[in-house]
Coordinates of C-alpha atoms in Angstrom, one line a residue:
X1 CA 165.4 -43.9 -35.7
X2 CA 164.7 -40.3 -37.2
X3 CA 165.3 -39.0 -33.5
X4 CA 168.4 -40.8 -33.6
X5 CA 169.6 -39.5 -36.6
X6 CA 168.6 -35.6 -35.2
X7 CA 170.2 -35.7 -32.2
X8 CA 173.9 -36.8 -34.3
X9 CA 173.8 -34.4 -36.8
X10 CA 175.0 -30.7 -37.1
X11 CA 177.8 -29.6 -34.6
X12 CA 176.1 -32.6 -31.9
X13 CA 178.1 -35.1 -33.9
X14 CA 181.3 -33.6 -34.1
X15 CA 181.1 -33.6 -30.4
X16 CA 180.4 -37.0 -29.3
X17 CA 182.7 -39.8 -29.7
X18 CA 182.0 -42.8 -31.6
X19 CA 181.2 -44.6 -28.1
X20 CA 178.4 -42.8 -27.0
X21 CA 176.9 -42.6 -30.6
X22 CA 177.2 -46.7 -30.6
X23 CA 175.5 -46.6 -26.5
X24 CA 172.5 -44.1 -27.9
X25 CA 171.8 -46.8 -31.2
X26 CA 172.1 -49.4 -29.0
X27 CA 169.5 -47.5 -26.5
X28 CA 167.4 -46.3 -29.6
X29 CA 167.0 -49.9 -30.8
X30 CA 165.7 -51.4 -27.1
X31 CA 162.8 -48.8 -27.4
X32 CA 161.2 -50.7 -30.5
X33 CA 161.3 -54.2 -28.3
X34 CA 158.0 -53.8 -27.5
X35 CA 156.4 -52.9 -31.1
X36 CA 158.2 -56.5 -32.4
X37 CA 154.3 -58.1 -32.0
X38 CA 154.0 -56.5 -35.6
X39 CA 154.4 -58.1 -38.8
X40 CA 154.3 -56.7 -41.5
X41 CA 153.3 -59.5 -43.9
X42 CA 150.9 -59.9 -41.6
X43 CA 149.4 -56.8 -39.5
X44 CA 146.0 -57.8 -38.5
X45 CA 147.6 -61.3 -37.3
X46 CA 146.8 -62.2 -33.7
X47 CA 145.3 -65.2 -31.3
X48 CA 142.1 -64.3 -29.7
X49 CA 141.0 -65.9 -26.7
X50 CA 136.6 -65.8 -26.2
X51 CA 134.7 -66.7 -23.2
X52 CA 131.1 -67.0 -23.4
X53 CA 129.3 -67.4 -20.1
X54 CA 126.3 -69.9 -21.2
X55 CA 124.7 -70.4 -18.2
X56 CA 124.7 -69.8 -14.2
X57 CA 125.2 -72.3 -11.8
X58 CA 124.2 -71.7 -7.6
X59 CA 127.6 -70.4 -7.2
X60 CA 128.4 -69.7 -10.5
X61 CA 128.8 -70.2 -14.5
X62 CA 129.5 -72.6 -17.2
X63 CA 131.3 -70.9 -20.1
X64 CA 133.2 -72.0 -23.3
X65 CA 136.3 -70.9 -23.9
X66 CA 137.3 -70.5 -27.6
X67 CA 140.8 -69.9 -28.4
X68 CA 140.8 -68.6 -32.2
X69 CA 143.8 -68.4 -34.6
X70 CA 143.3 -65.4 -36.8
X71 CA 147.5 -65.4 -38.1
X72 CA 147.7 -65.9 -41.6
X73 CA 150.3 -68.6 -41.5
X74 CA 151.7 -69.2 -37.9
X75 CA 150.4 -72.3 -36.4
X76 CA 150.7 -74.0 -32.9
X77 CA 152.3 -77.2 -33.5
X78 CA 152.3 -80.0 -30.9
X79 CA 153.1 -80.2 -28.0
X80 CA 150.0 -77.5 -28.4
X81 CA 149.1 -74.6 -27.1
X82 CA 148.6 -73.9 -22.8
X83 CA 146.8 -71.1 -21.6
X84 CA 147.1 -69.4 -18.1
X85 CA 145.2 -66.5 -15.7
X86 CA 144.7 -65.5 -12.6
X87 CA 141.2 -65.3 -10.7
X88 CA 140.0 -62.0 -9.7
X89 CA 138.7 -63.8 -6.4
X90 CA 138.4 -67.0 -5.2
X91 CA 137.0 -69.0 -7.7
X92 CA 137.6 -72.8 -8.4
X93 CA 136.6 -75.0 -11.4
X94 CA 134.2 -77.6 -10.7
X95 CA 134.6 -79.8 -13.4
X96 CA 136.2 -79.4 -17.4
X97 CA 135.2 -80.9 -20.6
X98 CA 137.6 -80.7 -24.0
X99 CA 140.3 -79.3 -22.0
X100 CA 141.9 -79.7 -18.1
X101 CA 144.2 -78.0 -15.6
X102 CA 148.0 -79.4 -15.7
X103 CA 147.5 -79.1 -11.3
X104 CA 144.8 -79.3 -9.2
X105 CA 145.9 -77.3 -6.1
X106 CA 145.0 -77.4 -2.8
X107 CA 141.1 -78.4 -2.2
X108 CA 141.2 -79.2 1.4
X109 CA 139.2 -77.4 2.3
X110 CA 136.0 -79.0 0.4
X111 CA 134.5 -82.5 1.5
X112 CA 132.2 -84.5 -0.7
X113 CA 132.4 -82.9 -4.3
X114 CA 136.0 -82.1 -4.9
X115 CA 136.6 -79.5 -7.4
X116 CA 138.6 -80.3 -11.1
X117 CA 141.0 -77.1 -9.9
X118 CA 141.7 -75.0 -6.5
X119 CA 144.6 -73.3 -8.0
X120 CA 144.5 -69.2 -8.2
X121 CA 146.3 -69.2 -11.2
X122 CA 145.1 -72.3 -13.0
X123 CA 146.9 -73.9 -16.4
X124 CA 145.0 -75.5 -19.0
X125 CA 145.8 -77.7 -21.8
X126 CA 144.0 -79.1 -24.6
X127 CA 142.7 -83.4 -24.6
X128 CA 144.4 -85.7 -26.7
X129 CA 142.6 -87.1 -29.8
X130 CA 141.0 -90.2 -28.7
X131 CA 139.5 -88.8 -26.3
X132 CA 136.1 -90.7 -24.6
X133 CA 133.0 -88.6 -26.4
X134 CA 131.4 -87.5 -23.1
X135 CA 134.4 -85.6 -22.1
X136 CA 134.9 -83.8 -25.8
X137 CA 133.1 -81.0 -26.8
X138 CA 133.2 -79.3 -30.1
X139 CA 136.8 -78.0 -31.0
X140 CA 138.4 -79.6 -28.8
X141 CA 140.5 -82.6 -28.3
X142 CA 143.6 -82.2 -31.1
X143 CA 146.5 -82.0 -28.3
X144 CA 146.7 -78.3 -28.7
X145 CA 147.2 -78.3 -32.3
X146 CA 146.0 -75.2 -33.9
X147 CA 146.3 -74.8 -37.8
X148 CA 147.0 -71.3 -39.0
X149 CA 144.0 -69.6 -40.8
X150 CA 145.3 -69.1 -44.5
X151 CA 145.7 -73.2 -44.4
X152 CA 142.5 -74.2 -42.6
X153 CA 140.2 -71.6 -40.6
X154 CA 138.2 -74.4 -40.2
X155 CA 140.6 -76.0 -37.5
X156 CA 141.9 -72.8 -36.6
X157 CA 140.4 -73.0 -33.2
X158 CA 140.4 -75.0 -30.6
X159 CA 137.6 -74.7 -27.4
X160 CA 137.0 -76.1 -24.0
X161 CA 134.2 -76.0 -21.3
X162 CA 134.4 -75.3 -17.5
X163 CA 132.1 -75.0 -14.3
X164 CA 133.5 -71.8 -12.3
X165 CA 132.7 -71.7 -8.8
X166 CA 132.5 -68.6 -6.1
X167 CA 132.5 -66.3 -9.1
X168 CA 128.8 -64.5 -8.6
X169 CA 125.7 -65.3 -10.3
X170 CA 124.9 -62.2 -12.3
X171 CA 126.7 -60.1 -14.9
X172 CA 127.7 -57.9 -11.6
X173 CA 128.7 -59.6 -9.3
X174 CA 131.2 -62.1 -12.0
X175 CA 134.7 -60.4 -12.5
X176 CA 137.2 -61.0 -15.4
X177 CA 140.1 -63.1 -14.9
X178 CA 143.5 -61.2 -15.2
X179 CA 147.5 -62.2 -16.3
X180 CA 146.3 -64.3 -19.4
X181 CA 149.3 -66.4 -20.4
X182 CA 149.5 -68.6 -23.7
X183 CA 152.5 -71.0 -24.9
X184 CA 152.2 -71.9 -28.2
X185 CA 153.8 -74.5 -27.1
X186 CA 156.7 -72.3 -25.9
X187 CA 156.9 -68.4 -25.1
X188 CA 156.5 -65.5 -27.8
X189 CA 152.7 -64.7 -27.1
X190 CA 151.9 -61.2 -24.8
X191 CA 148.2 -61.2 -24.2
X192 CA 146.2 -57.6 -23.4
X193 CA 143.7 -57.9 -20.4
X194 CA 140.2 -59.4 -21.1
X195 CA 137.6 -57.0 -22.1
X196 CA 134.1 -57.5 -21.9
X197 CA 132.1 -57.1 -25.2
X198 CA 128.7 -57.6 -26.5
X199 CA 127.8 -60.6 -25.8
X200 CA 128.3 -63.8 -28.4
X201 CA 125.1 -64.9 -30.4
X202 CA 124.6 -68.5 -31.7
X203 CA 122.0 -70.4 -34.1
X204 CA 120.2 -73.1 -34.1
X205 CA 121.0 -76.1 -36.1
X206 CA 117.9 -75.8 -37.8
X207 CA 118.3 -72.1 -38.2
X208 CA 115.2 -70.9 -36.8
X209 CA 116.5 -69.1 -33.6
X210 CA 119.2 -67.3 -32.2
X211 CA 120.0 -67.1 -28.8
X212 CA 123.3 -65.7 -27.1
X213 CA 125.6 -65.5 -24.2
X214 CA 125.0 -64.2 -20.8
X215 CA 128.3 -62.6 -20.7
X216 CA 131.2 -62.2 -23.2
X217 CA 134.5 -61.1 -22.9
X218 CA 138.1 -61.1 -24.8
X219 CA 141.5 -61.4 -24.9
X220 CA 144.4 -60.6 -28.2
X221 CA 147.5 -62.2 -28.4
X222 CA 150.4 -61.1 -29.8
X223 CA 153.7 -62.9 -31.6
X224 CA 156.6 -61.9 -30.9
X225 CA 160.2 -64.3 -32.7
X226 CA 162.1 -61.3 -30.3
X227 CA 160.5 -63.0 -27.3
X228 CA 160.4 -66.6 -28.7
X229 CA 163.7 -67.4 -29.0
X230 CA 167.5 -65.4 -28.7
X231 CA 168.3 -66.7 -32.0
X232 CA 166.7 -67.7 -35.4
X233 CA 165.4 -70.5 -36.6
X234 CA 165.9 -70.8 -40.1
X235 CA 167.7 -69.5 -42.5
X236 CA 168.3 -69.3 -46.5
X237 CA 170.9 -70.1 -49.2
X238 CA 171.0 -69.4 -52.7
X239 CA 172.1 -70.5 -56.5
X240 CA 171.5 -70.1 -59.9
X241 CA 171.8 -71.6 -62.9
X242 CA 174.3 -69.0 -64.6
X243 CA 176.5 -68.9 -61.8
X244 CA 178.6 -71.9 -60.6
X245 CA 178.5 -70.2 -56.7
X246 CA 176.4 -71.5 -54.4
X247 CA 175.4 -69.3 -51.7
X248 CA 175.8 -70.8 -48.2
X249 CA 173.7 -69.8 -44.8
X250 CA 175.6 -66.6 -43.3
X251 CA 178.0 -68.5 -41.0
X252 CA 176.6 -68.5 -37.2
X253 CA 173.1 -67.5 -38.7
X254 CA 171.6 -69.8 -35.6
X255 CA 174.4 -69.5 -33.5
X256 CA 177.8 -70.9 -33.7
X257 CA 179.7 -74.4 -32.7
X258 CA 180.6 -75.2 -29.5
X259 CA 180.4 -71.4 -27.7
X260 CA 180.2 -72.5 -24.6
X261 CA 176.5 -72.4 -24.8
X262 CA 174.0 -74.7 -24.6
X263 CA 172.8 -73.4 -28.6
X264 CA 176.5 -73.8 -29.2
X265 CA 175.9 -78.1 -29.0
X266 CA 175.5 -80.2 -32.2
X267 CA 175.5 -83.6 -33.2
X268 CA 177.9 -84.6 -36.0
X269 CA 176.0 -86.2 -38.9
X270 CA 178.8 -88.9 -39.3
X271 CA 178.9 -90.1 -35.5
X272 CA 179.1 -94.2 -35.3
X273 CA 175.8 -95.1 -34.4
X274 CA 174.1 -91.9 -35.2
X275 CA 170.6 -93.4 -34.2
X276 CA 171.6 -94.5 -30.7
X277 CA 173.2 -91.4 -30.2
X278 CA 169.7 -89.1 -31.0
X279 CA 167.8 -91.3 -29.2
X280 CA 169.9 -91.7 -26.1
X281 CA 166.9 -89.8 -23.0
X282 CA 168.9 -87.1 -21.4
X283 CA 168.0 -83.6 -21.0
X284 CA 164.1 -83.0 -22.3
X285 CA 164.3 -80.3 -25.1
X286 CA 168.4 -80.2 -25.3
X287 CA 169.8 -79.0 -29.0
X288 CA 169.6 -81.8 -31.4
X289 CA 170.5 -79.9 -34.2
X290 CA 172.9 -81.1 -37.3
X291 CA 176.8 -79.6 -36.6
X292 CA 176.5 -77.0 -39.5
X293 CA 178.2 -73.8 -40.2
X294 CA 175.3 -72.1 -40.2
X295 CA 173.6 -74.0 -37.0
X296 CA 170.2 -73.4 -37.6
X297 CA 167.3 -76.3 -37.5
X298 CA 166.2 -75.3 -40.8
X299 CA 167.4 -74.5 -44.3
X300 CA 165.6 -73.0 -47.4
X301 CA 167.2 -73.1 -50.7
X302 CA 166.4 -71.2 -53.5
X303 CA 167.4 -72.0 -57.1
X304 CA 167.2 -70.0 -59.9
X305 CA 166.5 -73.0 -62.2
X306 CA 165.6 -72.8 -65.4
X307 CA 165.4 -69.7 -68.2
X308 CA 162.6 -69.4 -70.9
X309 CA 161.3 -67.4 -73.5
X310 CA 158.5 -66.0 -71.7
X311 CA 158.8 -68.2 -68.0
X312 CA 161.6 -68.7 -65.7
X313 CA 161.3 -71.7 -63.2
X314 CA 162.6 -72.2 -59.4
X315 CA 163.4 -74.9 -57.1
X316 CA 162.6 -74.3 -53.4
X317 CA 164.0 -77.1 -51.1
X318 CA 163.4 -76.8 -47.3
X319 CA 165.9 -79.4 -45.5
X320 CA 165.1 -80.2 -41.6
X321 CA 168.8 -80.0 -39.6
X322 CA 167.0 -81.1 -36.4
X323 CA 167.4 -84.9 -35.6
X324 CA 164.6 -84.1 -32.3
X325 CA 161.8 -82.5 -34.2
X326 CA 159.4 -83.2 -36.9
X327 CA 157.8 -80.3 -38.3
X328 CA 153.3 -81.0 -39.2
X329 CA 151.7 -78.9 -41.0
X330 CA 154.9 -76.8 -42.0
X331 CA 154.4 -73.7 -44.3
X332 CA 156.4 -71.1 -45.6
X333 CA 155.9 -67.6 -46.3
X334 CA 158.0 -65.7 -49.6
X335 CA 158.1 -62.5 -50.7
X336 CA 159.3 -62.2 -54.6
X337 CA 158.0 -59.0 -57.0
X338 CA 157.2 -61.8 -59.3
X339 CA 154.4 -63.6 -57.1
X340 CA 152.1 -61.5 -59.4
X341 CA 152.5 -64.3 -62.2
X342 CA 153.3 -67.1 -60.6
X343 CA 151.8 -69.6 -63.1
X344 CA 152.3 -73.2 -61.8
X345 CA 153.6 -74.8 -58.7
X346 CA 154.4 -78.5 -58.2
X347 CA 153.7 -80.5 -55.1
X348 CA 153.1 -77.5 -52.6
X349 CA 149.7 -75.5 -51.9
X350 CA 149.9 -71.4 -52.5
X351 CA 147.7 -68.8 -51.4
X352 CA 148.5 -65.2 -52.0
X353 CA 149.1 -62.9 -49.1
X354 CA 148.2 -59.4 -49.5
X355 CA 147.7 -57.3 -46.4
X356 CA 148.3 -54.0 -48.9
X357 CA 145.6 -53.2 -51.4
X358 CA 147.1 -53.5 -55.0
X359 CA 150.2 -55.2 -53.7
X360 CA 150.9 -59.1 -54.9
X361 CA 154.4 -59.9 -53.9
X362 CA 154.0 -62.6 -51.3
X363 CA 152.7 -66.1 -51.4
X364 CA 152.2 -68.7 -48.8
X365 CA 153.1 -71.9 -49.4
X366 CA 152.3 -75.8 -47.5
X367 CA 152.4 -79.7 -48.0
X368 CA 149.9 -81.5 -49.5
X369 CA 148.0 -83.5 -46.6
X370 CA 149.3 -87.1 -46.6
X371 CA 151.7 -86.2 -49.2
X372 CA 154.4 -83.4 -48.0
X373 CA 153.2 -81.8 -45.5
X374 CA 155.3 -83.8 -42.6
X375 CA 158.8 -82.5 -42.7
X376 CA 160.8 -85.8 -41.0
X377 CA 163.4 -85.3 -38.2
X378 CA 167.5 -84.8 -39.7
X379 CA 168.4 -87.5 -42.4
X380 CA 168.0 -88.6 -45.9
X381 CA 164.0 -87.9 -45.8
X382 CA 164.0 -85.0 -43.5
X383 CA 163.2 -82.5 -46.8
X384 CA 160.6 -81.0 -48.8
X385 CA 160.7 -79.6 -52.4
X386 CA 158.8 -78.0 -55.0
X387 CA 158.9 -75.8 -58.2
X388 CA 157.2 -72.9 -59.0
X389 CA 157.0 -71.6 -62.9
X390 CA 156.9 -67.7 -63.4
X391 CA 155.6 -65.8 -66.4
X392 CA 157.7 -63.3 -67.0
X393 CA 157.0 -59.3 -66.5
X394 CA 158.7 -57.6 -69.1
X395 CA 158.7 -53.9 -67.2
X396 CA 160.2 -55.7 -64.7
X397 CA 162.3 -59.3 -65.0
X398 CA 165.9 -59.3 -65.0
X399 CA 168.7 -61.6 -63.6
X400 CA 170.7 -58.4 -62.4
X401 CA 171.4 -57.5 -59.5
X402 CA 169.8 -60.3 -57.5
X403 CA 166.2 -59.7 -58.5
X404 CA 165.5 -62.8 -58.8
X405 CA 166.1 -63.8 -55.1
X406 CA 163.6 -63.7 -52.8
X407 CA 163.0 -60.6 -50.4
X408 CA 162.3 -62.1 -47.3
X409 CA 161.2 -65.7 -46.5
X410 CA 159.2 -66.9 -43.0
X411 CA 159.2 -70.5 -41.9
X412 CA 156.5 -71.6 -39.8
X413 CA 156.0 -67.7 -39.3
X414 CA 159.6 -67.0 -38.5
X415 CA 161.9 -64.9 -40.3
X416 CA 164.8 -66.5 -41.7
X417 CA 167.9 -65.1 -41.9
X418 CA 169.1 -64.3 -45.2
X419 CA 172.7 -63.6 -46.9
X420 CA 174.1 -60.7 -47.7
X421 CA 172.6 -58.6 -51.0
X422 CA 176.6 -58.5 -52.1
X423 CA 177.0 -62.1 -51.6
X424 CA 174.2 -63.4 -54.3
X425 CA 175.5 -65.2 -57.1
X426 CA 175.9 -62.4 -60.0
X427 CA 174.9 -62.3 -63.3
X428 CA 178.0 -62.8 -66.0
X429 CA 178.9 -59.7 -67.7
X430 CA 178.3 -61.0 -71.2
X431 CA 179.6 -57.9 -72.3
X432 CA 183.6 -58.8 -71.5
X433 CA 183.0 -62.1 -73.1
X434 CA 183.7 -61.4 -76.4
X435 CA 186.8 -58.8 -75.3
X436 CA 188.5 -61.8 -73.9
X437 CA 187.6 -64.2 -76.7
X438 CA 189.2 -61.4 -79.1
X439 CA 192.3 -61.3 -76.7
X440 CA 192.8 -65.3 -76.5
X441 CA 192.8 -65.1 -80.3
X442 CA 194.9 -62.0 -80.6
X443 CA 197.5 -63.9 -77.9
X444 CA 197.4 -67.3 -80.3
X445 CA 197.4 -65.8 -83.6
X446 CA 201.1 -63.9 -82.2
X447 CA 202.1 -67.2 -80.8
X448 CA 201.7 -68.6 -84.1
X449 CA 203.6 -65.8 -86.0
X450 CA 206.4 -66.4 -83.2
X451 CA 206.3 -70.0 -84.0
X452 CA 206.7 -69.8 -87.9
X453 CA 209.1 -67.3 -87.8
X454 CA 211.5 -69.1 -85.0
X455 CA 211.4 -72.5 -88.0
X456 CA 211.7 -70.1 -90.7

């Protein structure tokens, strides 16, 4: 942007017309598509992908592959995650365990022992819980359900075994896959190539002895909402308690109604037969989302609630709009000055984010398991609330000028869109109170005189 702003400045700018400044903004912004993979609330946040070679087989290796979820608070909800590559030769996988290929390809050419997967690119998918015990391994088997690390590192991973095939038989000879893929369960992930590292080391249960991998190497995965989707997925409204407004979802924040597009398709919430309707089979992943003005699946609201000597409370509610989708293991992600005294908070779980040293604005926030932390499909259950008490800061609190509003706000690790800064619900001037209360009386007090002298 700072190139952008050189090259229209001096005499430049009184020479191009407001076109080509507009074209070179336009061509200024598509240059940062590719840095999008960076979040702020969360720089270090990425999926990495582990193989350990464990041990060689006649015409090849057994290795584990351990896909870990080191994002603070973007999960991979069901349908789950796939991964994807390319062989560097002509290997095939023998046989799977925790995990198998969505195709098997074309083994022909083998008689006797077929192979699990002949494919050059193969895609693989995590097993379904319930899963017989001799085909699960550790890690695996939870449908491709990943939790995000802030909420549970411990199930922030998921793992699978395979037998490789015509890959070599020493460290040499064995060649990295390439093109790694991952849907999560959809697009938004770019993965780097696989690097070999040192290799993995493991103990014994009983602690006594470490041993390690033949062979290790890596892969890092990257998020990107640009890539994800073409338009957002959530969005936020507002009100207070000392203002009767009530801040809507910028209009078209998801898209708009019927715009010829498919995103442009809604169902209205007071159809006859409403359940029929949602639950008619059609198209698999068409837009089942509530006709709103907004259009998006999801809606946070924020209410300035409450006012008190030394506190000030707020109501968060987060209403699903989608009739199509449930939402496990839901969290949301807030960025307020004021996260520094957050006091109490009903019904949700909180963690405080702070990827900058000595800075506290940001909490995390998730259901309680078995409680909350299933958002229901579109109708009278499909919401979630909670309150959150703040001490107050006196360097710092005030109701002007839309400080107490949230910054930013993420669901599920997406951005919401928010309203406009000019469009928050103000604070009354308390200062023109009593001018007006002296001009009612000023305005009744000559009504009165005109009265008495009118009868006089």
């Amino acid at each position: 942007m700072e190139s952008l702003r050189g090259s229209v400045t001096g005499s430049i700018t009184s020479k191009l017309s407001g076109f080509t400044i507009l074209l070179l903004f336009l061509l200024s912004c598509s240059t940062f598509t590719s840095t999008e993979a960076y979040d702020a609330l969360d720089p270090n946040g990425n999926i990495t992908i582990k193989w350990d070679l464990m041990t060689w087989n006649p015409d090849g290796y057994v290795a584990v592959v351990t896909i870990f979820n080191f994002q603070q608070y973007r999960h991979i909800q069901a349908p789950g995650w796939t991964l994807g590559w390319t062989w560097a030769k002509k290997e095939v996988i023998w046989s799977m365990m925790g995990g198998q290929t969505t195709e098997q390809g074309d083994c022909s050419k083998y008689k006797g022992n077929i192979p699990h997967c002949c494919k050059k690119d193969p895609t693989v998918v995590d097993l379904l819980p319930g899963t017989p015990y001799n085909q699960q391994i550790a890690n695996c088997c939870k449908g491709g359900v990943i939790s995000s690390w802030a909420q549970d590192p411990t199930t922030a991973l998921s793992s699978f075994q395979l037998s490789v095939g015509a890959a070599g038989t020493t460290n040499k000879t064995v060649r990295v896959p390439k093109n790694f893929t991952l849907k999560a369960p959809g697009p938004g992930y770019t993965c780097g190539p696989a690097k070999v590292g040192k290799p993995t080391k493991f103990i014994t249960s009983d602690k006594r002895r470490v041993t390690q991998a033949m062979m290790t190497w890596n892969v890092t995965c990257t998020y990107s909402q640009f890539l994800a989707q073409k338009t957002p997925t959530c969005c936020v409204s507002l009100s207070s308690f000392y203002n009767e407004t009530i801040v809507s979802c910028p209009t078209c924040a998801c898209g708009c109604q019927n715009n010829g597009t498919e995103s442009g398709s809604c169902i209205n919430p007071k159809t006859p037969h409403l359940a029929s309707v949602v639950n008619t089979p059609g198209k698999p992943n068409r837009p089942m989302v509530q006709c709103t003005s907004h259009m998006c699946p999801i809606r946070v609201h924020w209410h300035v609630k409450l006012n008190y000597k030394e506190y000030w409370r707020v109501k968060i509610t987060i209403t699903n709009f989608n009739y199509a989708m449930n939402y496990s293991l839901w969290n949301l992600v807030v960025q307020h000055p004021n996260f520094d005294n957050l006091t109490q908070l009903f019904s949700f779980y909180y963690k405080s984010l702070t990827p900058y040293e000595g800075l506290n604005d940001t909490a995390m926030l998730w259901g309680i398991k078995f409680y909350n932390d299933f958002l229901s499909e579109a109708g009278p259950n499909g919401n979630v609330q909670s309150e959150l008490l703040f001490r107050k800061d006196a360097s710092t609190f005030t109701f002007e000028k839309g400080w107490a509003f949230p910054r930013r706000i993420y669901f599920n690790g997406d951005n919401c869109v928010m309203p406009p800064p000019d469009a928050y619900p103000w604070l009354p001037n308390a200062s023109s109170r009593p001018v007006i209360s002296l001009l009612r009386s000023a305005i009744i007090i000559l009504a009165s005189w005109v009265f008495l002298l009118a009868y006089a």
